[in-house]
Short mmCIF file of C-alpha atoms in Angstrom, two decimals:
data_model
loop_
_atom_site.label_atom_id
_atom_site.label_comp_id
_atom_site.label_asym_id
_atom_site.label_seq_id
_atom_site.Cartn_x
_atom_site.Cartn_y
_atom_site.Cartn_z
CA MET A 264 -149.78 -97.55 7.49
CA LYS A 265 -146.03 -97.18 7.76
CA MET A 266 -143.85 -98.05 10.74
CA HIS A 267 -140.21 -97.00 10.89
CA LEU A 268 -137.44 -96.76 13.46
CA TYR A 269 -137.53 -93.68 15.69
CA GLU A 270 -134.89 -92.29 18.04
CA ASN A 271 -133.97 -94.02 21.31
CA LYS A 272 -135.95 -97.21 20.69
CA LEU A 273 -139.23 -95.29 20.33
CA GLU A 274 -140.79 -96.03 16.96
CA THR A 275 -143.25 -93.98 14.93
CA ILE A 276 -146.51 -95.25 13.53
CA SER A 277 -147.68 -93.00 10.67
CA LEU A 278 -151.39 -92.87 9.90
CA ARG A 279 -153.61 -90.88 7.61
CA MET A 280 -156.87 -89.46 8.91
CA HIS A 281 -158.97 -91.75 6.70
CA GLN A 282 -157.24 -94.73 8.37
CA VAL A 283 -157.93 -93.36 11.85
CA ARG A 284 -161.63 -93.00 11.08
CA ARG A 285 -161.83 -96.71 10.33
CA LEU A 286 -160.24 -97.84 13.61
CA LYS A 287 -162.37 -99.46 16.29
CA GLU A 288 -162.71 -97.61 19.59
CA LEU A 289 -161.80 -99.61 22.70
CA GLN A 290 -164.82 -100.30 24.90
CA LEU A 291 -164.01 -99.02 28.39
CA SER A 292 -165.19 -100.70 31.57
CA LYS A 293 -168.48 -99.54 33.08
CA GLY A 294 -168.06 -96.26 34.94
CA VAL A 295 -164.73 -95.41 33.26
CA LEU A 296 -164.61 -92.01 31.61
CA ASN A 297 -161.82 -90.76 29.36
CA SER A 298 -162.21 -87.14 28.36
CA GLU A 299 -158.55 -86.72 27.41
CA ALA A 300 -158.25 -89.08 24.46
CA LEU A 301 -159.82 -91.62 22.15
CA MET A 302 -158.57 -95.17 22.71
CA LEU A 303 -158.37 -96.88 19.32
CA VAL A 304 -157.32 -100.43 18.47
CA LEU A 305 -155.00 -100.75 15.48
CA ASN A 306 -155.70 -103.34 12.81
CA LYS A 307 -154.62 -106.93 13.50
CA LYS A 308 -151.74 -106.84 11.02
CA HIS A 309 -149.99 -104.24 13.17
CA ARG A 310 -148.54 -105.86 16.27
CA THR A 311 -145.73 -105.42 18.78
CA GLU A 312 -142.52 -107.44 18.43
CA ASP A 313 -143.93 -110.09 20.79
CA GLY A 314 -147.13 -110.41 18.76
CA ARG A 315 -149.56 -108.35 20.83
CA ARG A 316 -152.12 -106.01 19.29
CA ILE A 317 -151.55 -102.27 19.62
CA LEU A 318 -153.68 -99.65 21.36
CA PHE A 319 -153.52 -96.07 20.04
CA LYS A 320 -154.16 -93.26 22.53
CA TYR A 321 -155.32 -90.51 20.17
CA LEU A 322 -154.82 -87.15 21.82
CA ASP A 323 -154.99 -84.15 19.49
CA ALA A 324 -152.83 -83.37 16.50
CA GLN A 325 -153.11 -79.70 17.46
CA GLU A 326 -151.29 -80.32 20.75
CA ASP A 327 -147.98 -81.42 19.29
CA GLU A 328 -145.95 -79.48 21.90
CA LYS A 329 -147.66 -81.32 24.78
CA ILE A 330 -147.22 -84.63 22.97
CA MET A 331 -143.52 -84.08 22.41
CA ARG A 332 -143.04 -83.18 26.10
CA ARG A 333 -144.77 -86.42 27.03
CA LYS A 334 -142.51 -88.24 24.60
CA GLU A 335 -139.50 -87.18 26.65
CA THR A 336 -141.07 -88.81 29.70
CA VAL A 337 -141.78 -92.02 27.79
CA LEU A 338 -138.19 -92.12 26.52
CA ALA A 339 -136.93 -91.65 30.06
CA TYR A 340 -138.76 -94.82 31.09
CA LEU A 341 -137.86 -96.88 28.00
CA ASN A 342 -134.18 -96.13 28.40
CA ARG A 343 -133.96 -97.03 32.09
CA SER A 344 -133.80 -100.78 32.56
CA HIS A 345 -135.12 -100.66 36.14
CA TYR A 346 -138.43 -99.26 34.86
CA LYS A 347 -138.59 -101.21 31.62
CA GLU A 348 -138.14 -104.45 33.57
CA LEU A 349 -141.25 -103.77 35.65
CA GLU A 350 -143.77 -105.73 33.59
CA GLU A 351 -146.66 -104.05 35.41
CA LEU A 352 -145.85 -100.72 33.74
CA ILE A 353 -147.52 -100.48 30.33
CA ILE A 354 -145.04 -98.03 28.82
CA PRO A 355 -145.93 -96.61 25.38
CA GLU A 356 -143.62 -97.98 22.67
CA TYR A 357 -144.62 -95.75 19.78
CA VAL A 358 -145.33 -92.15 18.88
CA VAL A 359 -148.25 -91.92 16.44
CA THR A 360 -148.57 -89.27 13.78
CA VAL A 361 -151.74 -88.48 11.86
CA ASP A 362 -151.21 -86.74 8.53
CA SER A 363 -147.57 -86.24 9.59
CA GLU A 364 -148.51 -84.41 12.84
CA PRO A 365 -147.82 -85.90 16.32
CA ALA A 366 -151.18 -87.14 17.60
CA GLY A 367 -150.59 -89.52 20.48
CA PHE A 368 -148.97 -92.71 21.67
CA ALA A 369 -149.38 -96.44 21.15
CA MET A 370 -148.71 -99.34 23.48
CA PRO A 371 -149.44 -103.05 23.80
CA LEU A 372 -153.18 -103.74 24.10
CA ILE A 373 -154.16 -105.59 27.28
CA GLU A 374 -157.11 -107.58 25.99
CA ASN A 375 -160.10 -108.64 28.09
CA HIS A 376 -159.00 -106.48 31.00
CA GLN A 377 -160.98 -105.09 33.92
CA ASN A 378 -160.49 -101.58 35.25
CA LEU A 379 -159.34 -101.39 38.87
CA GLY A 380 -161.62 -98.43 39.57
CA SER A 381 -164.67 -100.37 38.43
CA ILE A 382 -163.71 -103.22 40.77
CA LEU A 383 -162.96 -101.10 43.84
CA ASN A 384 -166.10 -99.01 43.48
CA SER A 385 -168.45 -101.93 42.88
CA GLU A 386 -170.83 -103.05 45.63
CA GLU A 387 -170.89 -106.52 44.08
CA VAL A 388 -167.17 -107.20 44.68
CA SER A 389 -166.14 -108.57 48.08
CA TRP A 390 -163.78 -106.70 50.38
CA GLU A 391 -161.39 -109.67 50.27
CA MET A 392 -160.98 -109.29 46.51
CA LYS A 393 -160.67 -105.50 46.75
CA LYS A 394 -158.08 -105.92 49.50
CA GLU A 395 -156.04 -108.24 47.28
CA TYR A 396 -155.89 -105.61 44.53
CA LEU A 397 -155.16 -102.76 46.96
CA LEU A 398 -152.23 -104.77 48.31
CA GLU A 399 -151.02 -105.46 44.79
CA LEU A 400 -151.28 -101.76 43.97
CA GLY A 401 -149.34 -100.88 47.12
CA ASN A 402 -146.65 -103.41 46.22
CA LEU A 403 -146.32 -102.01 42.70
CA LEU A 404 -146.02 -98.47 44.01
CA ASP A 405 -143.38 -99.67 46.48
CA LYS A 406 -141.36 -101.13 43.60
CA VAL A 407 -141.52 -97.85 41.70
CA TRP A 408 -140.83 -95.66 44.74
CA ARG A 409 -137.80 -97.73 45.79
CA VAL A 410 -136.03 -97.32 42.45
CA GLU A 411 -132.92 -95.19 42.84
CA ASP A 412 -133.03 -92.85 39.87
CA PRO A 413 -132.14 -89.17 39.44
CA HIS A 414 -135.40 -88.74 37.52
CA PRO A 415 -137.92 -91.02 39.26
CA ILE A 416 -141.41 -91.72 37.99
CA ILE A 417 -144.08 -89.47 39.45
CA PHE A 418 -147.50 -90.80 38.47
CA GLY A 419 -149.17 -87.44 39.10
CA ASP A 420 -152.74 -88.45 38.33
CA LEU A 421 -152.53 -91.56 40.49
CA ASN A 422 -156.07 -92.85 40.72
CA GLU A 423 -157.73 -96.26 40.62
CA TYR A 424 -158.94 -95.81 37.04
CA ASN A 425 -155.37 -95.66 35.74
CA PHE A 426 -154.77 -99.32 36.60
CA ILE A 427 -156.19 -102.43 34.96
CA ILE A 428 -156.37 -106.16 35.74
CA ASP A 429 -155.30 -108.46 32.90
CA GLU A 430 -156.48 -111.98 32.01
CA GLU A 431 -153.92 -113.48 34.39
CA ASN A 432 -155.36 -111.40 37.23
CA LYS A 433 -152.27 -109.19 37.37
CA LEU A 434 -152.32 -105.45 37.98
CA ASN A 435 -150.98 -103.11 35.28
CA ALA A 436 -150.35 -99.35 35.35
CA ILE A 437 -151.58 -97.42 32.31
CA ASP A 438 -151.65 -93.76 31.21
CA LEU A 439 -147.90 -93.46 31.86
CA ASP A 440 -147.47 -90.81 29.17
CA SER A 441 -149.42 -88.54 31.55
CA SER A 442 -146.91 -89.13 34.35
CA TYR A 443 -143.50 -87.49 34.36
CA ALA A 444 -139.83 -88.04 35.15
CA GLU A 445 -139.12 -85.72 38.08
CA GLY A 446 -136.33 -83.23 37.48
CA LEU A 447 -135.88 -84.09 33.81
CA GLU A 448 -135.19 -80.93 31.85
CA GLY A 449 -138.01 -79.85 29.59
CA VAL A 450 -140.56 -82.20 31.15
CA GLU A 451 -143.52 -80.79 33.06
CA PRO A 452 -146.22 -82.73 34.95
CA SER A 453 -149.84 -82.65 33.89
CA THR A 454 -151.94 -80.14 35.84
CA TYR A 455 -154.81 -82.65 35.99
CA ALA A 456 -154.73 -85.09 38.90
CA TYR A 457 -158.03 -86.35 40.30
CA TYR A 458 -157.09 -86.51 44.00
CA LEU A 459 -155.09 -83.27 43.93
CA MET A 460 -157.64 -81.02 42.27
CA ARG A 461 -160.41 -79.21 44.16
CA ASN A 462 -158.46 -79.90 47.34
CA PRO A 463 -157.52 -76.71 49.24
CA TYR A 464 -156.22 -78.63 52.26
CA LEU A 465 -153.01 -79.81 50.59
CA LYS A 466 -151.82 -76.23 50.20
CA ARG A 467 -151.68 -75.95 53.99
CA VAL A 468 -148.67 -78.30 54.01
CA PRO A 469 -146.15 -76.79 51.54
CA GLU A 470 -143.41 -78.94 53.09
CA LYS A 471 -145.05 -81.96 51.43
CA TYR A 472 -147.24 -80.69 48.63
CA ILE A 473 -145.67 -78.14 46.30
CA LYS A 474 -147.76 -75.38 44.78
CA GLY A 475 -147.34 -75.23 41.02
CA GLU A 476 -148.64 -73.04 38.24
CA TYR A 477 -152.18 -71.63 38.35
CA GLY A 478 -152.56 -72.76 41.96
CA PHE A 479 -152.42 -76.48 41.14
CA ILE A 480 -150.41 -78.89 43.27
CA ARG A 481 -147.21 -79.91 41.47
CA PRO A 482 -147.10 -83.73 41.72
CA ASN A 483 -144.25 -85.33 43.65
CA HIS A 484 -143.67 -88.50 45.66
CA ASN A 485 -145.71 -87.13 48.58
CA SER A 486 -148.72 -86.36 46.40
CA ASP A 487 -148.53 -89.84 44.83
CA PHE A 488 -148.53 -91.36 48.32
CA TYR A 489 -151.46 -89.14 49.31
CA SER A 490 -153.40 -90.28 46.24
CA TYR A 491 -152.84 -93.95 47.10
CA CYS A 492 -154.17 -93.27 50.60
CA MET A 493 -157.24 -91.60 49.13
CA ILE A 494 -157.87 -94.66 46.93
CA LEU A 495 -157.92 -96.77 50.10
CA LEU A 496 -160.28 -94.40 51.91
CA ARG A 497 -162.60 -94.14 48.92
CA THR A 498 -162.81 -97.94 48.72
CA LEU A 499 -163.72 -98.17 52.41
CA SER A 500 -166.03 -95.17 52.68
CA THR A 501 -167.50 -95.51 49.12
CA ILE A 502 -167.12 -91.75 48.54
CA PRO A 503 -164.18 -89.48 47.55
CA MET A 504 -162.98 -88.42 51.01
CA HIS A 505 -160.53 -85.84 49.62
CA THR A 506 -163.46 -83.53 48.84
CA GLN A 507 -165.03 -83.76 52.29
CA PRO A 508 -164.69 -80.97 54.90
CA MET A 509 -161.82 -81.50 57.34
CA GLU A 510 -164.28 -81.96 60.20
CA THR A 511 -165.95 -84.85 58.37
CA TYR A 512 -162.57 -86.35 57.43
CA TYR A 513 -161.33 -86.44 61.02
CA GLU A 514 -164.70 -87.64 62.36
CA TYR A 515 -164.57 -90.49 59.86
CA LEU A 516 -161.08 -91.50 61.05
CA LYS A 517 -162.39 -91.44 64.62
CA TYR A 518 -165.20 -93.74 63.48
CA LEU A 519 -162.69 -96.18 61.96
CA LYS A 520 -160.90 -96.31 65.31
CA GLU A 521 -164.19 -97.21 67.01
CA LEU A 522 -164.61 -100.04 64.49
CA GLY A 523 -161.28 -101.53 65.56
CA PHE A 524 -159.04 -100.29 62.75
CA SER A 525 -155.34 -100.31 63.64
CA LYS A 526 -154.06 -97.22 65.43
CA LYS A 527 -151.01 -97.15 63.13
CA PHE A 528 -153.26 -97.38 60.07
CA ILE A 529 -155.30 -94.39 61.23
CA GLU A 530 -152.18 -92.39 62.15
CA ILE A 531 -151.05 -92.53 58.53
CA PHE A 532 -154.23 -90.76 57.43
CA LEU A 533 -154.08 -88.29 60.33
CA ASN A 534 -150.58 -87.29 59.20
CA LEU A 535 -151.44 -86.73 55.55
CA TYR A 536 -152.25 -83.09 56.29
CA THR A 537 -149.17 -82.56 58.50
CA PRO A 538 -145.44 -82.36 57.68
CA LYS A 539 -144.92 -85.79 59.29
CA GLN A 540 -143.87 -88.74 57.15
CA THR A 541 -145.37 -92.11 58.07
CA GLY A 542 -145.49 -95.73 56.90
CA ASN A 543 -147.47 -97.33 54.11
CA PRO A 544 -151.11 -98.22 54.94
CA LYS A 545 -150.90 -101.37 52.83
CA GLU A 546 -149.02 -102.99 55.72
CA TYR A 547 -152.24 -102.96 57.77
CA LEU A 548 -154.79 -104.01 55.15
CA GLU A 549 -154.68 -107.68 56.16
CA ASP A 550 -156.11 -106.70 59.57
CA ILE A 551 -159.29 -105.30 58.00
CA THR A 552 -162.06 -107.91 57.90
CA GLN A 553 -165.08 -108.07 55.61
CA GLU A 554 -167.27 -106.96 58.55
CA MET A 555 -165.05 -103.97 59.34
CA ALA A 556 -164.98 -102.90 55.71
CA LYS A 557 -168.77 -103.13 55.43
CA ALA A 558 -169.25 -101.09 58.60
CA ALA A 559 -166.81 -98.45 57.27
CA SER A 560 -169.18 -97.30 54.51
CA ILE A 561 -170.20 -93.66 54.57
CA THR A 562 -173.84 -94.75 55.06
CA ASN A 563 -173.03 -96.50 58.34
CA PHE A 564 -170.81 -93.62 59.40
CA GLN A 565 -173.62 -91.13 58.83
CA LYS A 566 -176.06 -93.29 60.78
CA ARG A 567 -173.63 -93.50 63.69
CA TYR A 568 -173.12 -89.74 63.85
CA SER A 569 -176.64 -88.79 62.70
CA ILE A 570 -175.26 -86.79 59.79
#
């Protein structure tokens, strides 16, 4: 296995296929699916400069054009100090080739981590703990969104499964090669984004959510904010609310009001499907008690409205 200096601080790790076949696959948290890539752990003798083990995200050697486009996004982050200094962003540090063909990216391995999605969607985890992580996620997104940059980070596929909790109980953003630097020439966002797909309602508000190729929503700051809001609603309701009919969505928000949820909190969700811009719902999470969160489940909602 050879490692040599690559352009703009991005190094290349060169592997042969017989070496790849011997690598151990990372065990993902319960409920976490990854259909895009294999997550492989490199051998112990290969480590980052600060001594951490390396995780290889093995995409497909046949998709070298897509990989090289993603590389431009990664380089955009690595060469901007205001992003590189955000320790919560697990930015890939290497391009990996297999048999001399681009095949994916490698980054520091966060060992013994928990996936945020598994935590938020678990019935065994208390609302207080979930609330802590939702606040931390909101704070991280605020840091990223406040950066003044001509090519800001757009997460695109912003969903709870693209964040992990490390051994020190800190939140980390992963899958950043799938995000993109907005407005950077030659860089295109991924068409896959969990909370933006199968969602015809976003197209009704072109002022916020831009229609891209093949009818997909082209990710931007507004769609990232929308996705964060859907993570909150999914945690409370226990189901993906972005796929529900509009009538059910608005009835559910009415139900939250009856439970005593803040009027300003609910207004944010009411305005997601309008041109209006509103505040961040994380500001109102502290007001939501364990009892309110329990009552907000879709089961209790359905009982209340006999659905």
